[in-house]
Amino acid sequence: MDYAQSHVCGDMASENPSSTPAATDDHGQVPWHATRLAASLRPQTRKFIEEYAKVPPDKVESHIKAIQSRAWAVAPYPSVGQLTWLNPYILLHPSHDRILSRLKAGASILDCGCMIAPDLRQLAYEGAPTNRMYGFDIESRFFDISYDFYKDRETFQGKLLEADVFKTQSPLKDLEGQLDIVWCAKFMHLFNRSTQIAIAVRLIKLLKPVPGSMFVGAQNGYVVDYEVPLPNGGLYSQAKGYWLGSKEGLEKLWKEISEETGTKWEVDVRLIDLRTVGMYQDDGTEDSKRRTGYNLQWTCTRVDGKHVLMSKMKRALGIDARS
């Protein structure tokens, strides 16, 4: 979650073991290991690292490179090599201010596939309390790296959980019906369309069944729905391919999710061409544009739930619904 989505194809390739080499210190062997840190590090991220992690200005780049090397040793994925975890992505989302306001008022949030949880740290930096923050990732070794990167092992009160979203018996089960916000950035696009629906159904169970619960996220997208086959499988046995949705495609997806879960949502979707905001450069080919450079952002707010049902029941019985 992040992040300069500048090489977003890396996230998809990262799930394909056949395209991802074993961990190696020879970064030059692969095309997706960023060597130009200055091109990836945004000014506000530098300021964030200096002020939140208390890293001296002249040590910021070496600090980032050291952490990148540690993460690469754990998982040499394109997303690690290309530093897509460096810049907190939540700052680019239209619901950022709304999420931050709700967290400051006591709401809880879950970061899905959090890696080193840069978005949770960004929200903490902006004043959100961390005691109701959660993150999960299938690779728990990233968590120690995150504490060392942000230097907040003693101050960050959020819980980082090793969990597989497909397993019903996991630490996520304890969160069922407890969360106000699910933040799902750069995660859903690792799966095909039917699996994305299954994941959403699972994550909705973690949200409070009340109006106002939010399912917010961002993923690789395209101007038309586009399915990317994954013949060699991935880290998840369920990953049979990747679905890059369009604005209309994601709206349709959420209609199906609503029907399957028996829930109702206000769905707001936008597709961003990252070239227009100076975040991506490609070779100009249609294949490059199809695989990279588009970000699909959505905010789904629940508009039904037990509170609505209780109000309807009270009105039916002639009781003041406000009581």
PDB file of C-alpha atoms in Angstrom:
ATOM      1  CA  MET A   1       0.000   0.000   0.000  1.00  0.00           C
ATOM      2  CA  ASP A   2       1.454   3.147  -0.848  1.00  0.00           C
ATOM      3  CA  TYR A   3       2.848   4.227  -3.050  1.00  0.00           C
ATOM      4  CA  ALA A   4       4.283   5.643  -6.161  1.00  0.00           C
ATOM      5  CA  GLN A   5       2.336   3.297  -8.366  1.00  0.00           C
ATOM      6  CA  SER A   6       4.932   4.063 -10.967  1.00  0.00           C
ATOM      7  CA  HIS A   7       5.665   0.461 -11.853  1.00  0.00           C
ATOM      8  CA  VAL A   8       2.451  -1.184 -10.825  1.00  0.00           C
ATOM      9  CA  CYS A   9       3.007  -4.218 -13.029  1.00  0.00           C
ATOM     10  CA  GLY A  10       5.555  -5.264 -10.439  1.00  0.00           C
ATOM     11  CA  ASP A  11       2.858  -6.169  -7.956  1.00  0.00           C
ATOM     12  CA  MET A  12       1.324  -8.634 -10.361  1.00  0.00           C
ATOM     13  CA  ALA A  13       4.605 -10.198 -11.350  1.00  0.00           C
ATOM     14  CA  SER A  14       5.434 -10.573  -7.683  1.00  0.00           C
ATOM     15  CA  GLU A  15       2.744 -13.200  -7.314  1.00  0.00           C
ATOM     16  CA  ASN A  16       4.185 -15.369 -10.060  1.00  0.00           C
ATOM     17  CA  PRO A  17       7.057 -17.482  -8.756  1.00  0.00           C
ATOM     18  CA  SER A  18       8.135 -18.383 -12.274  1.00  0.00           C
ATOM     19  CA  SER A  19       8.946 -14.710 -12.910  1.00  0.00           C
ATOM     20  CA  THR A  20      10.460 -13.959  -9.513  1.00  0.00           C
ATOM     21  CA  PRO A  21      14.051 -15.061  -8.804  1.00  0.00           C
ATOM     22  CA  ALA A  22      15.323 -16.448  -5.565  1.00  0.00           C
ATOM     23  CA  ALA A  23      16.629 -13.872  -3.123  1.00  0.00           C
ATOM     24  CA  THR A  24      20.006 -12.572  -4.198  1.00  0.00           C
ATOM     25  CA  ASP A  25      22.262  -9.675  -3.386  1.00  0.00           C
ATOM     26  CA  ASP A  26      22.939  -9.209  -7.099  1.00  0.00           C
ATOM     27  CA  HIS A  27      20.120  -6.782  -7.770  1.00  0.00           C
ATOM     28  CA  GLY A  28      21.424  -6.174 -11.252  1.00  0.00           C
ATOM     29  CA  GLN A  29      20.184  -9.601 -12.305  1.00  0.00           C
ATOM     30  CA  VAL A  30      16.593  -8.378 -12.420  1.00  0.00           C
ATOM     31  CA  PRO A  31      15.037  -5.431 -14.266  1.00  0.00           C
ATOM     32  CA  TRP A  32      12.706  -4.397 -11.459  1.00  0.00           C
ATOM     33  CA  HIS A  33      15.197  -3.429  -8.779  1.00  0.00           C
ATOM     34  CA  ALA A  34      15.209   0.350  -8.470  1.00  0.00           C
ATOM     35  CA  THR A  35      18.661   1.869  -8.436  1.00  0.00           C
ATOM     36  CA  ARG A  36      17.580   5.511  -8.784  1.00  0.00           C
ATOM     37  CA  LEU A  37      16.186   6.178  -5.321  1.00  0.00           C
ATOM     38  CA  ALA A  38      15.866   9.895  -5.972  1.00  0.00           C
ATOM     39  CA  ALA A  39      13.306   9.173  -8.691  1.00  0.00           C
ATOM     40  CA  SER A  40      11.126   7.208  -6.254  1.00  0.00           C
ATOM     41  CA  LEU A  41      11.440   9.261  -3.075  1.00  0.00           C
ATOM     42  CA  ARG A  42       8.852  12.022  -2.906  1.00  0.00           C
ATOM     43  CA  PRO A  43       9.563  15.205  -0.954  1.00  0.00           C
ATOM     44  CA  GLN A  44       6.648  14.629   1.437  1.00  0.00           C
ATOM     45  CA  THR A  45       7.880  11.072   2.054  1.00  0.00           C
ATOM     46  CA  ARG A  46      11.357  12.332   2.900  1.00  0.00           C
ATOM     47  CA  LYS A  47       9.813  14.798   5.340  1.00  0.00           C
ATOM     48  CA  PHE A  48       7.657  12.019   6.790  1.00  0.00           C
ATOM     49  CA  ILE A  49      10.676   9.751   7.351  1.00  0.00           C
ATOM     50  CA  GLU A  50      12.706  12.554   8.884  1.00  0.00           C
ATOM     51  CA  GLU A  51       9.961  13.634  11.284  1.00  0.00           C
ATOM     52  CA  TYR A  52       8.142  10.381  12.082  1.00  0.00           C
ATOM     53  CA  ALA A  53      11.105   7.979  12.127  1.00  0.00           C
ATOM     54  CA  LYS A  54      13.529  10.676  13.317  1.00  0.00           C
ATOM     55  CA  VAL A  55      16.048   9.808  10.603  1.00  0.00           C
ATOM     56  CA  PRO A  56      18.638  12.568  10.026  1.00  0.00           C
ATOM     57  CA  PRO A  57      18.269  14.206   6.592  1.00  0.00           C
ATOM     58  CA  ASP A  58      21.687  13.017   5.445  1.00  0.00           C
ATOM     59  CA  LYS A  59      20.841   9.421   6.432  1.00  0.00           C
ATOM     60  CA  VAL A  60      17.430   9.071   4.766  1.00  0.00           C
ATOM     61  CA  GLU A  61      18.590   7.490   1.524  1.00  0.00           C
ATOM     62  CA  SER A  62      20.986   5.058   3.159  1.00  0.00           C
ATOM     63  CA  HIS A  63      18.253   4.132   5.649  1.00  0.00           C
ATOM     64  CA  ILE A  64      15.844   3.361   2.794  1.00  0.00           C
ATOM     65  CA  LYS A  65      18.427   1.317   0.893  1.00  0.00           C
ATOM     66  CA  ALA A  66      19.256  -0.741   3.977  1.00  0.00           C
ATOM     67  CA  ILE A  67      15.602  -1.545   4.555  1.00  0.00           C
ATOM     68  CA  GLN A  68      15.083  -2.335   0.884  1.00  0.00           C
ATOM     69  CA  SER A  69      17.952  -4.840   1.033  1.00  0.00           C
ATOM     70  CA  ARG A  70      16.427  -6.543   4.061  1.00  0.00           C
ATOM     71  CA  ALA A  71      13.013  -6.728   2.433  1.00  0.00           C
ATOM     72  CA  TRP A  72      14.568  -8.040  -0.770  1.00  0.00           C
ATOM     73  CA  ALA A  73      16.223 -10.842   1.197  1.00  0.00           C
ATOM     74  CA  VAL A  74      12.801 -11.819   2.524  1.00  0.00           C
ATOM     75  CA  ALA A  75      10.922 -11.539  -0.760  1.00  0.00           C
ATOM     76  CA  PRO A  76      12.622 -10.435  -4.009  1.00  0.00           C
ATOM     77  CA  TYR A  77       9.396  -9.252  -5.555  1.00  0.00           C
ATOM     78  CA  PRO A  78       9.194  -6.467  -8.124  1.00  0.00           C
ATOM     79  CA  SER A  79       7.167  -4.399  -5.654  1.00  0.00           C
ATOM     80  CA  VAL A  80      10.059  -4.603  -3.183  1.00  0.00           C
ATOM     81  CA  GLY A  81      12.722  -3.862  -5.758  1.00  0.00           C
ATOM     82  CA  GLN A  82      10.821  -0.981  -7.291  1.00  0.00           C
ATOM     83  CA  LEU A  83      10.164   0.671  -3.920  1.00  0.00           C
ATOM     84  CA  THR A  84       6.398   0.727  -4.388  1.00  0.00           C
ATOM     85  CA  TRP A  85       6.130   0.511  -0.599  1.00  0.00           C
ATOM     86  CA  LEU A  86       8.077   3.703  -0.001  1.00  0.00           C
ATOM     87  CA  ASN A  87       5.540   6.492  -0.550  1.00  0.00           C
ATOM     88  CA  PRO A  88       2.307   6.111   1.464  1.00  0.00           C
ATOM     89  CA  TYR A  89      -0.372   5.564  -1.122  1.00  0.00           C
ATOM     90  CA  ILE A  90      -3.271   6.652   1.038  1.00  0.00           C
ATOM     91  CA  LEU A  91      -2.292  10.272   0.451  1.00  0.00           C
ATOM     92  CA  LEU A  92      -3.400   9.884  -3.170  1.00  0.00           C
ATOM     93  CA  HIS A  93      -6.813   8.492  -2.323  1.00  0.00           C
ATOM     94  CA  PRO A  94      -9.851  10.813  -2.395  1.00  0.00           C
ATOM     95  CA  SER A  95     -11.100   9.344   0.907  1.00  0.00           C
ATOM     96  CA  HIS A  96      -7.882  10.087   2.777  1.00  0.00           C
ATOM     97  CA  ASP A  97      -9.276  13.064   4.691  1.00  0.00           C
ATOM     98  CA  ARG A  98     -12.465  11.216   5.576  1.00  0.00           C
ATOM     99  CA  ILE A  99     -10.520   8.188   6.831  1.00  0.00           C
ATOM    100  CA  LEU A 100      -8.156  10.347   8.884  1.00  0.00           C
ATOM    101  CA  SER A 101     -11.056  12.244  10.453  1.00  0.00           C
ATOM    102  CA  ARG A 102     -12.842   9.043  11.401  1.00  0.00           C
ATOM    103  CA  LEU A 103      -9.703   7.526  12.915  1.00  0.00           C
ATOM    104  CA  LYS A 104      -9.109  10.641  15.007  1.00  0.00           C
ATOM    105  CA  ALA A 105     -12.682  10.225  16.260  1.00  0.00           C
ATOM    106  CA  GLY A 106     -11.969   6.662  17.390  1.00  0.00           C
ATOM    107  CA  ALA A 107     -12.669   4.484  14.334  1.00  0.00           C
ATOM    108  CA  SER A 108     -10.723   1.296  13.622  1.00  0.00           C
ATOM    109  CA  ILE A 109      -8.973   0.334  10.378  1.00  0.00           C
ATOM    110  CA  LEU A 110      -7.508  -2.795   8.803  1.00  0.00           C
ATOM    111  CA  ASP A 111      -4.741  -2.560   6.181  1.00  0.00           C
ATOM    112  CA  CYS A 112      -4.904  -5.601   3.871  1.00  0.00           C
ATOM    113  CA  GLY A 113      -1.637  -7.024   2.555  1.00  0.00           C
ATOM    114  CA  CYS A 114       0.118  -4.311   4.509  1.00  0.00           C
ATOM    115  CA  MET A 115       3.773  -5.323   3.926  1.00  0.00           C
ATOM    116  CA  ILE A 116       5.570  -2.755   6.154  1.00  0.00           C
ATOM    117  CA  ALA A 117       2.327  -0.785   6.667  1.00  0.00           C
ATOM    118  CA  PRO A 118       3.372   2.633   5.311  1.00  0.00           C
ATOM    119  CA  ASP A 119      -0.220   3.863   5.167  1.00  0.00           C
ATOM    120  CA  LEU A 120      -0.875   3.132   8.827  1.00  0.00           C
ATOM    121  CA  ARG A 121       2.322   4.986   9.735  1.00  0.00           C
ATOM    122  CA  GLN A 122       1.309   7.936   7.541  1.00  0.00           C
ATOM    123  CA  LEU A 123      -2.037   8.141   9.329  1.00  0.00           C
ATOM    124  CA  ALA A 124      -0.231   7.956  12.679  1.00  0.00           C
ATOM    125  CA  TYR A 125       2.102  10.743  11.554  1.00  0.00           C
ATOM    126  CA  GLU A 126      -0.968  12.850  10.777  1.00  0.00           C
ATOM    127  CA  GLY A 127      -2.312  12.416  14.279  1.00  0.00           C
ATOM    128  CA  ALA A 128      -4.492   9.297  14.167  1.00  0.00           C
ATOM    129  CA  PRO A 129      -4.275   7.118  17.296  1.00  0.00           C
ATOM    130  CA  THR A 130      -2.714   3.749  16.537  1.00  0.00           C
ATOM    131  CA  ASN A 131      -4.398   1.566  19.156  1.00  0.00           C
ATOM    132  CA  ARG A 132      -7.244   0.719  16.767  1.00  0.00           C
ATOM    133  CA  MET A 133      -5.079   0.063  13.727  1.00  0.00           C
ATOM    134  CA  TYR A 134      -4.594  -3.413  12.292  1.00  0.00           C
ATOM    135  CA  GLY A 135      -2.663  -4.769   9.356  1.00  0.00           C
ATOM    136  CA  PHE A 136      -2.237  -8.236   7.961  1.00  0.00           C
ATOM    137  CA  ASP A 137       0.143  -9.875   5.551  1.00  0.00           C
ATOM    138  CA  ILE A 138       0.949 -13.441   4.642  1.00  0.00           C
ATOM    139  CA  GLU A 139       4.661 -12.669   5.191  1.00  0.00           C
ATOM    140  CA  SER A 140       5.238 -11.746   8.837  1.00  0.00           C
ATOM    141  CA  ARG A 141       8.958 -11.117   8.419  1.00  0.00           C
ATOM    142  CA  PHE A 142       8.043  -7.741   6.973  1.00  0.00           C
ATOM    143  CA  PHE A 143       6.775  -6.638  10.381  1.00  0.00           C
ATOM    144  CA  ASP A 144      10.165  -6.459  12.114  1.00  0.00           C
ATOM    145  CA  ILE A 145      11.497  -4.623   9.090  1.00  0.00           C
ATOM    146  CA  SER A 146       8.652  -2.125   9.395  1.00  0.00           C
ATOM    147  CA  TYR A 147       9.431  -1.364  13.027  1.00  0.00           C
ATOM    148  CA  ASP A 148      13.082  -0.803  12.169  1.00  0.00           C
ATOM    149  CA  PHE A 149      12.252   1.383   9.183  1.00  0.00           C
ATOM    150  CA  TYR A 150       9.844   3.630  11.071  1.00  0.00           C
ATOM    151  CA  LYS A 151      11.661   3.319  14.414  1.00  0.00           C
ATOM    152  CA  ASP A 152       8.359   3.032  16.276  1.00  0.00           C
ATOM    153  CA  ARG A 153       8.539  -0.367  17.935  1.00  0.00           C
ATOM    154  CA  GLU A 154       7.799   1.219  21.304  1.00  0.00           C
ATOM    155  CA  THR A 155       5.239   3.776  20.173  1.00  0.00           C
ATOM    156  CA  PHE A 156       3.164   2.172  17.416  1.00  0.00           C
ATOM    157  CA  GLN A 157       0.296   0.410  19.157  1.00  0.00           C
ATOM    158  CA  GLY A 158      -1.300  -1.126  16.069  1.00  0.00           C
ATOM    159  CA  LYS A 159      -1.403  -4.888  15.611  1.00  0.00           C
ATOM    160  CA  LEU A 160       0.293  -6.459  12.605  1.00  0.00           C
ATOM    161  CA  LEU A 161      -1.067  -9.937  11.983  1.00  0.00           C
ATOM    162  CA  GLU A 162       0.274 -12.854  10.002  1.00  0.00           C
ATOM    163  CA  ALA A 163      -2.821 -14.027   8.184  1.00  0.00           C
ATOM    164  CA  ASP A 164      -4.068 -15.591   4.978  1.00  0.00           C
ATOM    165  CA  VAL A 165      -7.339 -14.038   3.846  1.00  0.00           C
ATOM    166  CA  PHE A 166      -8.460 -17.399   2.444  1.00  0.00           C
ATOM    167  CA  LYS A 167      -8.211 -19.259   5.736  1.00  0.00           C
ATOM    168  CA  THR A 168     -11.327 -19.045   7.877  1.00  0.00           C
ATOM    169  CA  GLN A 169      -9.363 -19.894  11.017  1.00  0.00           C
ATOM    170  CA  SER A 170      -6.846 -17.089  11.314  1.00  0.00           C
ATOM    171  CA  PRO A 171      -6.255 -13.989  13.449  1.00  0.00           C
ATOM    172  CA  LEU A 172      -8.717 -12.181  11.179  1.00  0.00           C
ATOM    173  CA  LYS A 173     -11.575 -14.187  12.646  1.00  0.00           C
ATOM    174  CA  ASP A 174     -11.208 -12.298  15.925  1.00  0.00           C
ATOM    175  CA  LEU A 175     -11.930  -9.068  14.036  1.00  0.00           C
ATOM    176  CA  GLU A 176     -15.260 -10.164  12.562  1.00  0.00           C
ATOM    177  CA  GLY A 177     -17.861  -7.454  13.014  1.00  0.00           C
ATOM    178  CA  GLN A 178     -15.364  -5.196  14.799  1.00  0.00           C
ATOM    179  CA  LEU A 179     -13.948  -2.851  12.173  1.00  0.00           C
ATOM    180  CA  ASP A 180     -15.067   0.527  10.861  1.00  0.00           C
ATOM    181  CA  ILE A 181     -12.790   0.714   7.814  1.00  0.00           C
ATOM    182  CA  VAL A 182     -11.128  -1.861   5.567  1.00  0.00           C
ATOM    183  CA  TRP A 183      -8.278  -0.336   3.576  1.00  0.00           C
ATOM    184  CA  CYS A 184      -7.356  -2.575   0.659  1.00  0.00           C
ATOM    185  CA  ALA A 185      -4.713  -1.007  -1.573  1.00  0.00           C
ATOM    186  CA  LYS A 186      -2.706  -2.876  -4.213  1.00  0.00           C
ATOM    187  CA  PHE A 187      -4.009  -6.235  -3.045  1.00  0.00           C
ATOM    188  CA  MET A 188      -7.216  -7.197  -4.829  1.00  0.00           C
ATOM    189  CA  HIS A 189      -5.661  -6.951  -8.286  1.00  0.00           C
ATOM    190  CA  LEU A 190      -3.449  -9.922  -7.455  1.00  0.00           C
ATOM    191  CA  PHE A 191      -6.434 -12.173  -8.137  1.00  0.00           C
ATOM    192  CA  ASN A 192      -8.946 -12.924 -10.848  1.00  0.00           C
ATOM    193  CA  ARG A 193     -12.423 -11.489 -10.836  1.00  0.00           C
ATOM    194  CA  SER A 194     -14.238 -14.310  -9.056  1.00  0.00           C
ATOM    195  CA  THR A 195     -11.568 -14.456  -6.372  1.00  0.00           C
ATOM    196  CA  GLN A 196     -11.791 -10.699  -5.821  1.00  0.00           C
ATOM    197  CA  ILE A 197     -15.484 -11.177  -5.089  1.00  0.00           C
ATOM    198  CA  ALA A 198     -14.679 -13.974  -2.624  1.00  0.00           C
ATOM    199  CA  ILE A 199     -12.090 -11.787  -0.867  1.00  0.00           C
ATOM    200  CA  ALA A 200     -14.503  -8.870  -0.601  1.00  0.00           C
ATOM    201  CA  VAL A 201     -17.164 -11.147   0.877  1.00  0.00           C
ATOM    202  CA  ARG A 202     -14.636 -12.354   3.458  1.00  0.00           C
ATOM    203  CA  LEU A 203     -13.472  -8.857   4.364  1.00  0.00           C
ATOM    204  CA  ILE A 204     -17.001  -7.464   4.638  1.00  0.00           C
ATOM    205  CA  LYS A 205     -17.539  -9.918   7.498  1.00  0.00           C
ATOM    206  CA  LEU A 206     -14.851  -8.040   9.421  1.00  0.00           C
ATOM    207  CA  LEU A 207     -16.722  -4.742   9.191  1.00  0.00           C
ATOM    208  CA  LYS A 208     -19.369  -3.655  11.631  1.00  0.00           C
ATOM    209  CA  PRO A 209     -22.777  -4.460  10.083  1.00  0.00           C
ATOM    210  CA  VAL A 210     -23.920  -0.850  10.309  1.00  0.00           C
ATOM    211  CA  PRO A 211     -24.367   2.139   7.978  1.00  0.00           C
ATOM    212  CA  GLY A 212     -21.137   4.045   7.535  1.00  0.00           C
ATOM    213  CA  SER A 213     -18.773   1.079   7.523  1.00  0.00           C
ATOM    214  CA  MET A 214     -16.244   1.668   4.755  1.00  0.00           C
ATOM    215  CA  PHE A 215     -14.485  -0.639   2.317  1.00  0.00           C
ATOM    216  CA  VAL A 216     -11.874   1.542   0.642  1.00  0.00           C
ATOM    217  CA  GLY A 217      -9.133   0.648  -1.740  1.00  0.00           C
ATOM    218  CA  ALA A 218      -7.126   1.006  -4.900  1.00  0.00           C
ATOM    219  CA  GLN A 219      -5.704  -1.404  -7.401  1.00  0.00           C
ATOM    220  CA  ASN A 220      -4.306  -1.683 -10.881  1.00  0.00           C
ATOM    221  CA  GLY A 221      -7.000  -0.909 -13.408  1.00  0.00           C
ATOM    222  CA  TYR A 222      -7.560  -0.268 -17.074  1.00  0.00           C
ATOM    223  CA  VAL A 223      -9.982   1.619 -19.296  1.00  0.00           C
ATOM    224  CA  VAL A 224     -11.783  -1.640 -20.074  1.00  0.00           C
ATOM    225  CA  ASP A 225     -12.003  -4.837 -18.024  1.00  0.00           C
ATOM    226  CA  TYR A 226      -8.933  -6.927 -18.692  1.00  0.00           C
ATOM    227  CA  GLU A 227      -8.122 -10.417 -17.449  1.00  0.00           C
ATOM    228  CA  VAL A 228      -4.466 -11.402 -17.163  1.00  0.00           C
ATOM    229  CA  PRO A 229      -4.004 -15.201 -17.110  1.00  0.00           C
ATOM    230  CA  LEU A 230      -1.591 -16.750 -14.645  1.00  0.00           C
ATOM    231  CA  PRO A 231      -0.833 -20.211 -16.029  1.00  0.00           C
ATOM    232  CA  ASN A 232       1.973 -20.965 -13.581  1.00  0.00           C
ATOM    233  CA  GLY A 233       0.031 -20.198 -10.430  1.00  0.00           C
ATOM    234  CA  GLY A 234       1.144 -17.854  -7.665  1.00  0.00           C
ATOM    235  CA  LEU A 235       1.810 -17.588  -3.968  1.00  0.00           C
ATOM    236  CA  TYR A 236      -1.884 -18.174  -3.431  1.00  0.00           C
ATOM    237  CA  SER A 237      -3.322 -21.343  -4.960  1.00  0.00           C
ATOM    238  CA  GLN A 238      -6.453 -19.270  -5.621  1.00  0.00           C
ATOM    239  CA  ALA A 239      -4.565 -16.863  -7.901  1.00  0.00           C
ATOM    240  CA  LYS A 240      -5.582 -18.196 -11.305  1.00  0.00           C
ATOM    241  CA  GLY A 241      -5.063 -14.825 -12.945  1.00  0.00           C
ATOM    242  CA  TYR A 242      -5.370 -11.089 -12.432  1.00  0.00           C
ATOM    243  CA  TRP A 243      -8.406  -8.974 -13.158  1.00  0.00           C
ATOM    244  CA  LEU A 244      -7.796  -5.329 -14.025  1.00  0.00           C
ATOM    245  CA  GLY A 245     -11.157  -3.661 -13.769  1.00  0.00           C
ATOM    246  CA  SER A 246     -12.506  -0.524 -15.372  1.00  0.00           C
ATOM    247  CA  LYS A 247     -14.626   2.031 -13.515  1.00  0.00           C
ATOM    248  CA  GLU A 248     -17.799   0.446 -14.868  1.00  0.00           C
ATOM    249  CA  GLY A 249     -16.428  -3.036 -14.275  1.00  0.00           C
ATOM    250  CA  LEU A 250     -15.744  -2.370 -10.608  1.00  0.00           C
ATOM    251  CA  GLU A 251     -19.180  -0.851 -10.121  1.00  0.00           C
ATOM    252  CA  LYS A 252     -20.684  -4.032 -11.587  1.00  0.00           C
ATOM    253  CA  LEU A 253     -18.416  -6.137  -9.375  1.00  0.00           C
ATOM    254  CA  TRP A 254     -19.752  -4.400  -6.281  1.00  0.00           C
ATOM    255  CA  LYS A 255     -23.327  -4.993  -7.371  1.00  0.00           C
ATOM    256  CA  GLU A 256     -22.532  -8.699  -7.362  1.00  0.00           C
ATOM    257  CA  ILE A 257     -20.802  -8.421  -3.989  1.00  0.00           C
ATOM    258  CA  SER A 258     -23.836  -6.619  -2.600  1.00  0.00           C
ATOM    259  CA  GLU A 259     -26.155  -9.333  -3.868  1.00  0.00           C
ATOM    260  CA  GLU A 260     -23.983 -12.145  -2.530  1.00  0.00           C
ATOM    261  CA  THR A 261     -23.650 -10.614   0.929  1.00  0.00           C
ATOM    262  CA  GLY A 262     -27.157  -9.189   1.193  1.00  0.00           C
ATOM    263  CA  THR A 263     -25.681  -5.770   1.914  1.00  0.00           C
ATOM    264  CA  LYS A 264     -26.121  -2.362   0.293  1.00  0.00           C
ATOM    265  CA  TRP A 265     -23.340   0.064  -0.536  1.00  0.00           C
ATOM    266  CA  GLU A 266     -22.831   3.526  -1.916  1.00  0.00           C
ATOM    267  CA  VAL A 267     -20.055   2.938  -4.445  1.00  0.00           C
ATOM    268  CA  ASP A 268     -17.763   5.705  -5.700  1.00  0.00           C
ATOM    269  CA  VAL A 269     -15.120   4.693  -8.260  1.00  0.00           C
ATOM    270  CA  ARG A 270     -12.582   6.620 -10.297  1.00  0.00           C
ATOM    271  CA  LEU A 271      -9.878   5.502 -12.726  1.00  0.00           C
ATOM    272  CA  ILE A 272      -6.680   7.549 -12.788  1.00  0.00           C
ATOM    273  CA  ASP A 273      -4.173   7.575 -15.608  1.00  0.00           C
ATOM    274  CA  LEU A 274      -0.998   7.982 -13.571  1.00  0.00           C
ATOM    275  CA  ARG A 275       0.781   9.630 -16.471  1.00  0.00           C
ATOM    276  CA  THR A 276      -1.472  12.652 -16.012  1.00  0.00           C
ATOM    277  CA  VAL A 277      -0.251  13.208 -12.458  1.00  0.00           C
ATOM    278  CA  GLY A 278       3.437  12.715 -13.215  1.00  0.00           C
ATOM    279  CA  MET A 279       3.681   9.315 -11.585  1.00  0.00           C
ATOM    280  CA  TYR A 280       4.423   7.046 -14.476  1.00  0.00           C
ATOM    281  CA  GLN A 281       6.330   6.903 -17.717  1.00  0.00           C
ATOM    282  CA  ASP A 282       6.080   3.980 -20.112  1.00  0.00           C
ATOM    283  CA  ASP A 283       7.302   3.069 -23.559  1.00  0.00           C
ATOM    284  CA  GLY A 284       4.056   4.257 -25.130  1.00  0.00           C
ATOM    285  CA  THR A 285       2.919   0.843 -26.310  1.00  0.00           C
ATOM    286  CA  GLU A 286      -0.626  -0.338 -25.679  1.00  0.00           C
ATOM    287  CA  ASP A 287       0.688  -3.430 -23.901  1.00  0.00           C
ATOM    288  CA  SER A 288       2.601  -1.268 -21.443  1.00  0.00           C
ATOM    289  CA  LYS A 289      -0.467   0.879 -20.801  1.00  0.00           C
ATOM    290  CA  ARG A 290      -2.567  -2.222 -20.275  1.00  0.00           C
ATOM    291  CA  ARG A 291      -0.222  -3.636 -17.660  1.00  0.00           C
ATOM    292  CA  THR A 292       0.782  -0.460 -15.892  1.00  0.00           C
ATOM    293  CA  GLY A 293      -0.004   3.151 -15.275  1.00  0.00           C
ATOM    294  CA  TYR A 294      -3.707   3.059 -14.369  1.00  0.00           C
ATOM    295  CA  ASN A 295      -5.016   3.126 -10.831  1.00  0.00           C
ATOM    296  CA  LEU A 296      -8.580   2.213  -9.917  1.00  0.00           C
ATOM    297  CA  GLN A 297      -9.696   3.824  -6.654  1.00  0.00           C
ATOM    298  CA  TRP A 298     -12.932   3.156  -4.846  1.00  0.00           C
ATOM    299  CA  THR A 299     -14.820   4.016  -1.689  1.00  0.00           C
ATOM    300  CA  CYS A 300     -17.737   1.779  -0.731  1.00  0.00           C
ATOM    301  CA  THR A 301     -19.833   2.994   2.200  1.00  0.00           C
ATOM    302  CA  ARG A 302     -22.434   0.723   3.707  1.00  0.00           C
ATOM    303  CA  VAL A 303     -25.955   2.172   3.670  1.00  0.00           C
ATOM    304  CA  ASP A 304     -27.800  -0.660   5.383  1.00  0.00           C
ATOM    305  CA  GLY A 305     -27.285  -2.705   8.515  1.00  0.00           C
ATOM    306  CA  LYS A 306     -28.771  -3.589  11.847  1.00  0.00           C
ATOM    307  CA  HIS A 307     -29.288   0.048  12.858  1.00  0.00           C
ATOM    308  CA  VAL A 308     -31.399   0.637   9.756  1.00  0.00           C
ATOM    309  CA  LEU A 309     -33.349  -2.551  10.386  1.00  0.00           C
ATOM    310  CA  MET A 310     -33.962  -1.595  14.022  1.00  0.00           C
ATOM    311  CA  SER A 311     -35.241   1.822  12.958  1.00  0.00           C
ATOM    312  CA  LYS A 312     -37.647   0.204  10.487  1.00  0.00           C
ATOM    313  CA  MET A 313     -38.896  -2.181  13.175  1.00  0.00           C
ATOM    314  CA  LYS A 314     -39.444   0.666  15.628  1.00  0.00           C
ATOM    315  CA  ARG A 315     -41.373   2.689  13.059  1.00  0.00           C
ATOM    316  CA  ALA A 316     -43.516  -0.358  12.297  1.00  0.00           C
ATOM    317  CA  LEU A 317     -44.308  -0.673  16.016  1.00  0.00           C
ATOM    318  CA  GLY A 318     -45.038   3.055  16.363  1.00  0.00           C
ATOM    319  CA  ILE A 319     -41.896   3.707  18.409  1.00  0.00           C
ATOM    320  CA  ASP A 320     -39.781   6.819  17.876  1.00  0.00           C
ATOM    321  CA  ALA A 321     -36.907   5.540  15.718  1.00  0.00           C
ATOM    322  CA  ARG A 322     -34.541   7.954  17.465  1.00  0.00           C
ATOM    323  CA  SER A 323     -35.044   6.241  20.817  1.00  0.00           C
TER     324      SER A 323
END
